[in-house]
Short mmCIF file of C-alpha atoms and ligand atoms in Angstrom, two decimals:
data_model
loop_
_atom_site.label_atom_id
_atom_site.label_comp_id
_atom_site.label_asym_id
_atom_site.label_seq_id
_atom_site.Cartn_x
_atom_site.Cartn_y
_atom_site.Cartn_z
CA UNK A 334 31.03 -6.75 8.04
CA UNK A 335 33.56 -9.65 7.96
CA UNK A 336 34.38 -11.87 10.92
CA UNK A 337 36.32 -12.44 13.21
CA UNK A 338 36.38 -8.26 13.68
CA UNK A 339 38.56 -7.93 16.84
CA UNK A 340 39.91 -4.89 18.76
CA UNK A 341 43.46 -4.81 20.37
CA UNK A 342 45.08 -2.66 23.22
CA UNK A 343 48.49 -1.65 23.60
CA UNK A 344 49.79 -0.32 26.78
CA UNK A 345 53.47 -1.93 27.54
CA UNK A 346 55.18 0.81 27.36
CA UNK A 347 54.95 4.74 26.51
CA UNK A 348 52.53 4.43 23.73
CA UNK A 349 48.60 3.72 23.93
CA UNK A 350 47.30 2.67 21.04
CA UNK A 351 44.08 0.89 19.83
CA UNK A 352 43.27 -0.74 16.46
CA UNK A 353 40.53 -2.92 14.93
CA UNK A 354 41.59 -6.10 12.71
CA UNK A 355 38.70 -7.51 10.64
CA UNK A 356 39.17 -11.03 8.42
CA UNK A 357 42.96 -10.57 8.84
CA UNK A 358 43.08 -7.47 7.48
CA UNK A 359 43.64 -4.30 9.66
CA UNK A 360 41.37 -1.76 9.16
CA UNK A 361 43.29 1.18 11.68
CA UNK A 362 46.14 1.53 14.25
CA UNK A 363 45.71 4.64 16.85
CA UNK A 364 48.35 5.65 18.85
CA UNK A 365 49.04 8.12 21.29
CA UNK A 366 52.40 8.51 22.03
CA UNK A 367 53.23 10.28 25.31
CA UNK A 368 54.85 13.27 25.32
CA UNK A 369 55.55 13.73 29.17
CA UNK A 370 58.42 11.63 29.23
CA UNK A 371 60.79 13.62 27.03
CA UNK A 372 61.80 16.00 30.31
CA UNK A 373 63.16 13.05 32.31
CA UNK A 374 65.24 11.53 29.56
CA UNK A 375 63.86 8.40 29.86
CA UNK A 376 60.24 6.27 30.74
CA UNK A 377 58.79 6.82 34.04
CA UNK A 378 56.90 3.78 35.02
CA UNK A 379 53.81 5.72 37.29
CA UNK A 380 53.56 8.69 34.88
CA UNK A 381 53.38 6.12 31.80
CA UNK A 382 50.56 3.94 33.91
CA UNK A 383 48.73 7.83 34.57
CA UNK A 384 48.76 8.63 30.93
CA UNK A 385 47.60 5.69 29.96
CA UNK A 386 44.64 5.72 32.00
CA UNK A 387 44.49 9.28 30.35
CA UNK A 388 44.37 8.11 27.00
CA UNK A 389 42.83 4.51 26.41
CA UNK A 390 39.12 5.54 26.54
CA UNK A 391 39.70 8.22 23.62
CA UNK A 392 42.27 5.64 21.77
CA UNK A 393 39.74 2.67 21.64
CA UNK A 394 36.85 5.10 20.98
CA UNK A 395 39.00 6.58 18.20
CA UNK A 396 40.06 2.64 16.31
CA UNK A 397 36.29 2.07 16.83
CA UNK A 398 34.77 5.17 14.91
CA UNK A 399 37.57 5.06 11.93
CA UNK A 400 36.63 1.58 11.23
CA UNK A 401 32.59 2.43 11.91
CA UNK A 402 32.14 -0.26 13.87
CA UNK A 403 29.86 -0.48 16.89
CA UNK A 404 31.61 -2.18 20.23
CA UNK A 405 28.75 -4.77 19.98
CA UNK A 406 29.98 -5.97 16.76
CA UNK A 407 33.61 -6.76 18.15
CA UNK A 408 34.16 -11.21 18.35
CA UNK A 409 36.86 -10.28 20.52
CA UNK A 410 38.87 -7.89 22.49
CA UNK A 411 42.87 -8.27 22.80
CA UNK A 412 45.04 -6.93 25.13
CA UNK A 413 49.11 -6.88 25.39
CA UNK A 414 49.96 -9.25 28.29
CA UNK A 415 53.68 -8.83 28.83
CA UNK A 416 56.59 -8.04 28.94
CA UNK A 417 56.34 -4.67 29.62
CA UNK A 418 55.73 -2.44 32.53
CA UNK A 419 53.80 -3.72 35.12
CA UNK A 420 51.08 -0.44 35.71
CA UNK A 421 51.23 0.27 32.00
CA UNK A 422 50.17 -3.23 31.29
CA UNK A 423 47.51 -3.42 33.73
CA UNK A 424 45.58 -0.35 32.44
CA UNK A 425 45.47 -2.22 28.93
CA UNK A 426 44.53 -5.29 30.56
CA UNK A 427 41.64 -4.25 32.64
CA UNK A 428 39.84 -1.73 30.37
CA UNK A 429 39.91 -4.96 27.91
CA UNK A 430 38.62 -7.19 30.51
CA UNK A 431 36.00 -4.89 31.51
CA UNK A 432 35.30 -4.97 27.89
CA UNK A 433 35.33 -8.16 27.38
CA UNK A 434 32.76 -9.23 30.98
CA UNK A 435 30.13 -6.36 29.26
CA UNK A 436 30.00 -7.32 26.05
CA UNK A 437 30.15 -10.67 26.83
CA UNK A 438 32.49 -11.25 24.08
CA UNK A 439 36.24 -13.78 24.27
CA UNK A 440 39.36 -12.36 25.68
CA UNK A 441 42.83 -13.11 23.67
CA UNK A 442 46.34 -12.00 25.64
CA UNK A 443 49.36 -11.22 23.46
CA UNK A 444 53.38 -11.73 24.01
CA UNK A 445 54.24 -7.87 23.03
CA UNK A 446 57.60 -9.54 21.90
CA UNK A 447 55.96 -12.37 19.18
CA UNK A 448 53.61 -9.50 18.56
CA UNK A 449 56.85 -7.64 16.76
CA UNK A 450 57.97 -10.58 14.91
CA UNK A 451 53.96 -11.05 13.71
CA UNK A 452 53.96 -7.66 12.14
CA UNK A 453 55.30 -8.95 9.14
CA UNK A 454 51.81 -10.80 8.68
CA UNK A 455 49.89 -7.63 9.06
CA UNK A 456 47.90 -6.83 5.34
CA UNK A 457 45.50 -3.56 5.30
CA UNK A 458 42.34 -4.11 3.15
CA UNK A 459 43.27 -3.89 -0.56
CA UNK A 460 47.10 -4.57 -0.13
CA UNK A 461 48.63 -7.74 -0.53
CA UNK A 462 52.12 -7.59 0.52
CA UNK A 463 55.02 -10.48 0.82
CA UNK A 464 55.05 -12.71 4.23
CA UNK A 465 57.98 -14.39 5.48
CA UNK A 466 57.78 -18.35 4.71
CA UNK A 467 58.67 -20.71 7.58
CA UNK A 468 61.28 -21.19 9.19
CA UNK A 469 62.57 -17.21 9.52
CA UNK A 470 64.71 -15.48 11.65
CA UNK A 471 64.27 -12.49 13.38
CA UNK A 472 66.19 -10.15 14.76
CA UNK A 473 63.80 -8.38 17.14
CA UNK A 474 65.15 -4.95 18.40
CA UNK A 475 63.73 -2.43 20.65
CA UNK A 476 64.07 -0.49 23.45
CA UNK A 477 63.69 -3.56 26.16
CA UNK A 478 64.87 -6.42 24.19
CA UNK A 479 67.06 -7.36 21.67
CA UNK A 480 66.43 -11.24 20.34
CA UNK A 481 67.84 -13.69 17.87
CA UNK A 482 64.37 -15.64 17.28
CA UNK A 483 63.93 -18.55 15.10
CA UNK A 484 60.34 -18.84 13.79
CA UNK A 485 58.77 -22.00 13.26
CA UNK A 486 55.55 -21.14 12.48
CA UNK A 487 52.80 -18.66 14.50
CA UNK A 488 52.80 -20.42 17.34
CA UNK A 489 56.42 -22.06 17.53
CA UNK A 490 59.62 -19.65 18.11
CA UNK A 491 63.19 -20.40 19.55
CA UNK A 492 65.02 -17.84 20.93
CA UNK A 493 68.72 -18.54 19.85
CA UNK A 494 70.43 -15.55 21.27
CA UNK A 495 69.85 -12.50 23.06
CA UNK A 496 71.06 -9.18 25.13
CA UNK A 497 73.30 -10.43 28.15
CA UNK A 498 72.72 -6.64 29.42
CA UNK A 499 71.10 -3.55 27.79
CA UNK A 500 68.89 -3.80 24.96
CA UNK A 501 69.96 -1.88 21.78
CA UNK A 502 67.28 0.81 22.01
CA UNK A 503 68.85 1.12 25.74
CA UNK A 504 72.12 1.75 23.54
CA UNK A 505 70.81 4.32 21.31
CA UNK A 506 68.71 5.91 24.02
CA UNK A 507 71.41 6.21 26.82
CA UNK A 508 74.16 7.37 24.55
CA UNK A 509 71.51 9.82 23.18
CA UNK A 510 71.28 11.44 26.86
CA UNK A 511 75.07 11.06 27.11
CA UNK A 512 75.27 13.41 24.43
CA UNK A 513 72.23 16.10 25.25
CA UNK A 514 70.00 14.72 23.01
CA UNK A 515 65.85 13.96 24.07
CA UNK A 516 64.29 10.89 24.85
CA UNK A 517 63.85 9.02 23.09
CA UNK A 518 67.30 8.96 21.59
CA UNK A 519 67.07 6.19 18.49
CA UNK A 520 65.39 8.33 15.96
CA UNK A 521 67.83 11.60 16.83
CA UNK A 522 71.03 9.65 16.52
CA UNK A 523 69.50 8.39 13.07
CA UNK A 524 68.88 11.06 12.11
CA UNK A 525 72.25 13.01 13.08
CA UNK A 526 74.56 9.97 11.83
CA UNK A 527 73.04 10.76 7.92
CA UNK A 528 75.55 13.47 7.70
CA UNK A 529 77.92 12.06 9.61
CA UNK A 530 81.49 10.51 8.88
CA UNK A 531 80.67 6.25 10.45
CA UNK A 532 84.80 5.52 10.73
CA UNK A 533 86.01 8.65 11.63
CA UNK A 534 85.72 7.54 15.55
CA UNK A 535 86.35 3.76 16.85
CA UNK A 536 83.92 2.47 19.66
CA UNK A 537 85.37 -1.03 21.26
CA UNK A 538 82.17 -3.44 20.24
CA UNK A 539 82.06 -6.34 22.24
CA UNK A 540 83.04 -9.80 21.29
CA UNK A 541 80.34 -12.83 22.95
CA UNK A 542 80.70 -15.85 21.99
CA UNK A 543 77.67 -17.91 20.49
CA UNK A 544 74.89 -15.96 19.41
CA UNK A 545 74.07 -13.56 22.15
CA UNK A 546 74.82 -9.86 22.56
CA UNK A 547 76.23 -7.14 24.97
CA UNK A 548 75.54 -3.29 24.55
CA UNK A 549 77.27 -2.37 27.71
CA UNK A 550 80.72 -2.26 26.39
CA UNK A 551 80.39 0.38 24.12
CA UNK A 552 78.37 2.42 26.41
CA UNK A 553 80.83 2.44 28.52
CA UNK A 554 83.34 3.37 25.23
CA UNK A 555 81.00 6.35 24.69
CA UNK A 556 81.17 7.80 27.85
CA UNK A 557 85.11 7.33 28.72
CA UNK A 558 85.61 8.78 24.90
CA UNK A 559 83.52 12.20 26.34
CA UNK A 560 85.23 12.39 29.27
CA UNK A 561 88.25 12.37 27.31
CA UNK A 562 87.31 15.63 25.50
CA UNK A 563 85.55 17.11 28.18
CA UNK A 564 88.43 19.34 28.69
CA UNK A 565 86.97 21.25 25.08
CA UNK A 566 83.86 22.71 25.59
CA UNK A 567 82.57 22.48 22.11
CA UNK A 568 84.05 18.85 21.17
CA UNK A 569 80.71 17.12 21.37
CA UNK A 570 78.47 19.97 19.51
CA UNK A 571 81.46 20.35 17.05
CA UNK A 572 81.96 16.47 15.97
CA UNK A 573 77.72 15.43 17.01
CA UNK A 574 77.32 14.07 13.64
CA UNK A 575 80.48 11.78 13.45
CA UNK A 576 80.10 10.89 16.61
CA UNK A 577 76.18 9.37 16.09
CA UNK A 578 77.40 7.87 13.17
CA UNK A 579 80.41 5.82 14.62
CA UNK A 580 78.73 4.99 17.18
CA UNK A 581 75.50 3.50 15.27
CA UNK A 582 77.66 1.72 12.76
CA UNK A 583 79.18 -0.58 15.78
CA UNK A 584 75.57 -1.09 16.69
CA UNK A 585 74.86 -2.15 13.57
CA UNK A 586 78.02 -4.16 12.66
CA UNK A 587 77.18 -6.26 16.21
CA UNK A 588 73.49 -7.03 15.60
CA UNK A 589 74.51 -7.69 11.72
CA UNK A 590 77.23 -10.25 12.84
CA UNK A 591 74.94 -12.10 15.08
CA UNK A 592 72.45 -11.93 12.34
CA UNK A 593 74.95 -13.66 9.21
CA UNK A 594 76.03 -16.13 12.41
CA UNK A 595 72.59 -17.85 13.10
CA UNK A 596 71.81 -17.34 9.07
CA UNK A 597 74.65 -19.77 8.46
CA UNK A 598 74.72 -22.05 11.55
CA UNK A 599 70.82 -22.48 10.69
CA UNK A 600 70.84 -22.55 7.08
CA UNK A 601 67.88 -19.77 7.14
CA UNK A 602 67.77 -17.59 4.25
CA UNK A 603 64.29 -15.68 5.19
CA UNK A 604 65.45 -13.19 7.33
CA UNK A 605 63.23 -10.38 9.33
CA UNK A 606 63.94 -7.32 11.46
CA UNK A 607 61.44 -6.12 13.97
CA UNK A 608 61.09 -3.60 17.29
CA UNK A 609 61.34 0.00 17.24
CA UNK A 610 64.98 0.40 16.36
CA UNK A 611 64.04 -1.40 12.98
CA UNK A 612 63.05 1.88 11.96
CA UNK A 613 66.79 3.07 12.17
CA UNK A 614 67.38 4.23 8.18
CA UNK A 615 71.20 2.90 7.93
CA UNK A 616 70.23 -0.12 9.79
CA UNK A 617 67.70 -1.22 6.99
CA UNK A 618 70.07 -0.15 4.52
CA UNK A 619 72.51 -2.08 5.80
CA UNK A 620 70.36 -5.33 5.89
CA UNK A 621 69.54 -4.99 2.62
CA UNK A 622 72.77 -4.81 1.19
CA UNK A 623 74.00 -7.79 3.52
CA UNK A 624 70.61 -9.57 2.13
CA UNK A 625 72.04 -8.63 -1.36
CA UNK A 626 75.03 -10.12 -0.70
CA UNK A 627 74.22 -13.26 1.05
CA UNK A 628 71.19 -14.20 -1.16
CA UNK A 629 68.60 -13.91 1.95
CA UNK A 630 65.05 -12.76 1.36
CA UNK A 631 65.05 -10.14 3.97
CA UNK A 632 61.91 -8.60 5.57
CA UNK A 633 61.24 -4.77 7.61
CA UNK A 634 58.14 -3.62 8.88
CA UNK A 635 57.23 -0.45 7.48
CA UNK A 636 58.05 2.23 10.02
CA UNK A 637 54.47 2.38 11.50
CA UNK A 638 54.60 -1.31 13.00
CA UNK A 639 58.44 -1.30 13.98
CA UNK A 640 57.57 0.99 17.12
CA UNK A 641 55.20 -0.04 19.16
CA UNK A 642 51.66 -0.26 18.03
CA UNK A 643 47.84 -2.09 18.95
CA UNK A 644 48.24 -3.23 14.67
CA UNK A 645 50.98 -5.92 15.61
CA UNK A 646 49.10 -6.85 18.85
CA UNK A 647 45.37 -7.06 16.15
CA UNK A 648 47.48 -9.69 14.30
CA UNK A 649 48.69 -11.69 16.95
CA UNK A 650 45.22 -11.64 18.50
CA UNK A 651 43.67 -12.94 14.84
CA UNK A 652 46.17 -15.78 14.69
CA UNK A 653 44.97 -17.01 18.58
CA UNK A 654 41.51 -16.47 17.70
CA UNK A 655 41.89 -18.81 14.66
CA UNK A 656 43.02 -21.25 16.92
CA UNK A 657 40.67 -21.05 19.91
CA UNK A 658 43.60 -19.41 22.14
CA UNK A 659 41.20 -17.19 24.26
CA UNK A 660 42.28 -15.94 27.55
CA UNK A 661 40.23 -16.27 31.33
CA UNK A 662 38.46 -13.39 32.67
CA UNK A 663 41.08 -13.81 36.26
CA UNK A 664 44.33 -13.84 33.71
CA UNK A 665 47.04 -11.03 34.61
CA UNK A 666 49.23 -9.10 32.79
CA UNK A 667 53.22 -10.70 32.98
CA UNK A 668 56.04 -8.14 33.39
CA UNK A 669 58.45 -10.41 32.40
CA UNK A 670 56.10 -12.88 29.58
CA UNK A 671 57.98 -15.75 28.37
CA UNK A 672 55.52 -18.18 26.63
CA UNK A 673 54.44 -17.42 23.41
O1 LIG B 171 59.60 -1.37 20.00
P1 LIG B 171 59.66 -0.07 20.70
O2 LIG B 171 58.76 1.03 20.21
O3 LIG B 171 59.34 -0.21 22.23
C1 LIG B 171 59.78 -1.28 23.01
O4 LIG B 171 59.11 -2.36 22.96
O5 LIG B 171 60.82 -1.09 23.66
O6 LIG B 171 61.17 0.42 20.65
C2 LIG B 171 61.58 1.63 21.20
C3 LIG B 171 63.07 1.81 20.93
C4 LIG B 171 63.67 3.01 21.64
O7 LIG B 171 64.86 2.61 22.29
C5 LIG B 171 63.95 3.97 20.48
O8 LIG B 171 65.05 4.84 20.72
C6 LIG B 171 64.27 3.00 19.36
O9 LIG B 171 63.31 1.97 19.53
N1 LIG B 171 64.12 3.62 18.03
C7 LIG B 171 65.15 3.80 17.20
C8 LIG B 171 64.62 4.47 16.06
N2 LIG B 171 63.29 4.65 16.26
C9 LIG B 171 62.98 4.12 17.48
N3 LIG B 171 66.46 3.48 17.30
C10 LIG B 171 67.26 3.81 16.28
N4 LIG B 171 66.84 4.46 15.18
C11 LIG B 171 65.53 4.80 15.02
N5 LIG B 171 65.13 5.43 13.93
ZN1 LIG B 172 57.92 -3.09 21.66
#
């Protein structure tokens, strides 16, 4: 078997996931997604920390057996060290230090957020597919953050602009629940919007200066535009579709403004999208046919590493092990992980 063969946990958020990256190339990415969430509309932080304890043994053992490889054989075990939340972090971070003390083997922690932006680098064994060149830009976007980054190289990134309030997964998810859909919300407003009219209804999007963002303003749009038409019972079920459809086209037009702005104030034409609302199908079309226009080479994740998943977290950890990053045995997981 190649070297370095490394395993990496994931446990920020509401997925667990495990997966094995050997010579740069990953070989598996588990995840178990948890399903106990859906009910309260939204992540609870204790029952997120409780499943993952649930789930991590049978994850890693899972990565492990798909890529037949004994835990002996690991060079190193890699953990997600922030941001995320706090108990779901420390799960991931203890079963890989306990890993890490038996096996006597190096410990590498991971930013969850360059983690994203490094999924671009992930290859599987027998694919070769097109990297971003340095400098890039990235428009990272999920369901805590929402970042203009500009990448340097693997170890190097500026954050030029980002959320002032919610995230835009925090927009997609909250409106969701405003209109009776489940948690999480992105993927059903997606999916809802395809048949829907994107101009029949106008959302106010906010105007920041500079290169940062604010989601709260159209929230609020949202819900004063339902409590407008609460008077007809059927108004939201009736108009669902046009309604998911304006309102995701102002959340695209604002992170696609932002976007063109630091293209042309940087002179970057490598740009990348990354996070969980990545996956959002008129969002990538949309990037693509601004790429199109503005002559960018433009770069999305397939749908597997926009969400969260241990593959992104494998590649970051191969890049620090390459390097001699490794972590001590006292570290701690960061809630609120700034250094890259
Ligand atoms: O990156 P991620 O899995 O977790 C965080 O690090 O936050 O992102 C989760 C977010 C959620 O807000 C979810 O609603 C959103 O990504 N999302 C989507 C889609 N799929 C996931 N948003 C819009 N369209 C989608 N298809
Ligand atoms: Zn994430």
């Amino acid at each position: 078997m190649e070297h370095p063969i490394i395993l990496a946990i994931e446990s920020s958020c509401d997925e667990t996931s495990a997966a094995i990256i050997a010579n740069g190339k990953v070989l598996n990415n588990i995840i178990a997604s948890q399903e106990v969430h859906a009910k309260y509309g939204g992540v609870v932080p204790e029952l997120a920390s409780r499943a993952h304890q649930k789930n991590i043994v049978s994850t890693v053992h899972q990565a492990l057996e798909a890529a037949h490889i004994k835990s002996e054989s690991l060079d190193a075990i890699a953990f997600t060290a922030g941001p995320g939340l706090m108990g779901a972090l420390l799960v991931g971070a203890s079963f890989a230090k306990g890993m890490a003390l038996a096996l006597k083997k190096p410990l590498i922690e991971v930013n969850h957020m360059q983690a994203h932006i490094l999924a671009h680098f992930i290859q599987t064994p027998g694919e070769s597919k097109p990297e971003p060149s340095f400098p890039f830009l990235c428009l990272t976007i999920s369901g805590g953050h929402t970042q203009l980054t500009l990448v340097k190289d693997f170890q190097t990134f500026e954050i030029l602009g980002q959320t002032l309030d919610d995230a835009v997964g925090e927009a997609f998810d909250k409106a969701a629940k405003m209109l009776g859909l489940p948690y999480p919300g992105g993927p059903h407003i997606d999916k809802l919007a395809k048949t829907g009219n994107p101009k029949r209804f106008p959302f106010s999007k906010s105007d920041i200066p500079g290169l940062n963002f604010s989601f709260s303003g159209i929230k609020t749009s949202l819900l004063y535009f339902l409590r407008n038409h609460a008077t007809d019972k059927n108004f939201v079920e009736q108009h669902l579709a046009d309604i998911c459809a304006s309102y995701q086209d102002k959340l695209i037009a604002m992170l696609m403004e932002k976007t063109l702005q630091a293209a042309k104030q940087f002179k970057i034409a490598h740009i990348a999208l990354a996070g969980g609302v990545a996956a959002n199908a008129a969002l990538r079309q949309r990037f693509t046919e601004e790429g199109k226009k503005h002559n960018w080479q433009t770069y999305i994740p397939a749908f597997e590493y926009c969400t969260d998943n241990a593959a992104m977290i494998a590649m970051a950890a191969h890049i620090k092990y390459q390097q001699g990053l490794f972590a001590d045995l006292t570290t701690t997981p960061k809630a609120n992980f700034q250094e890259f």
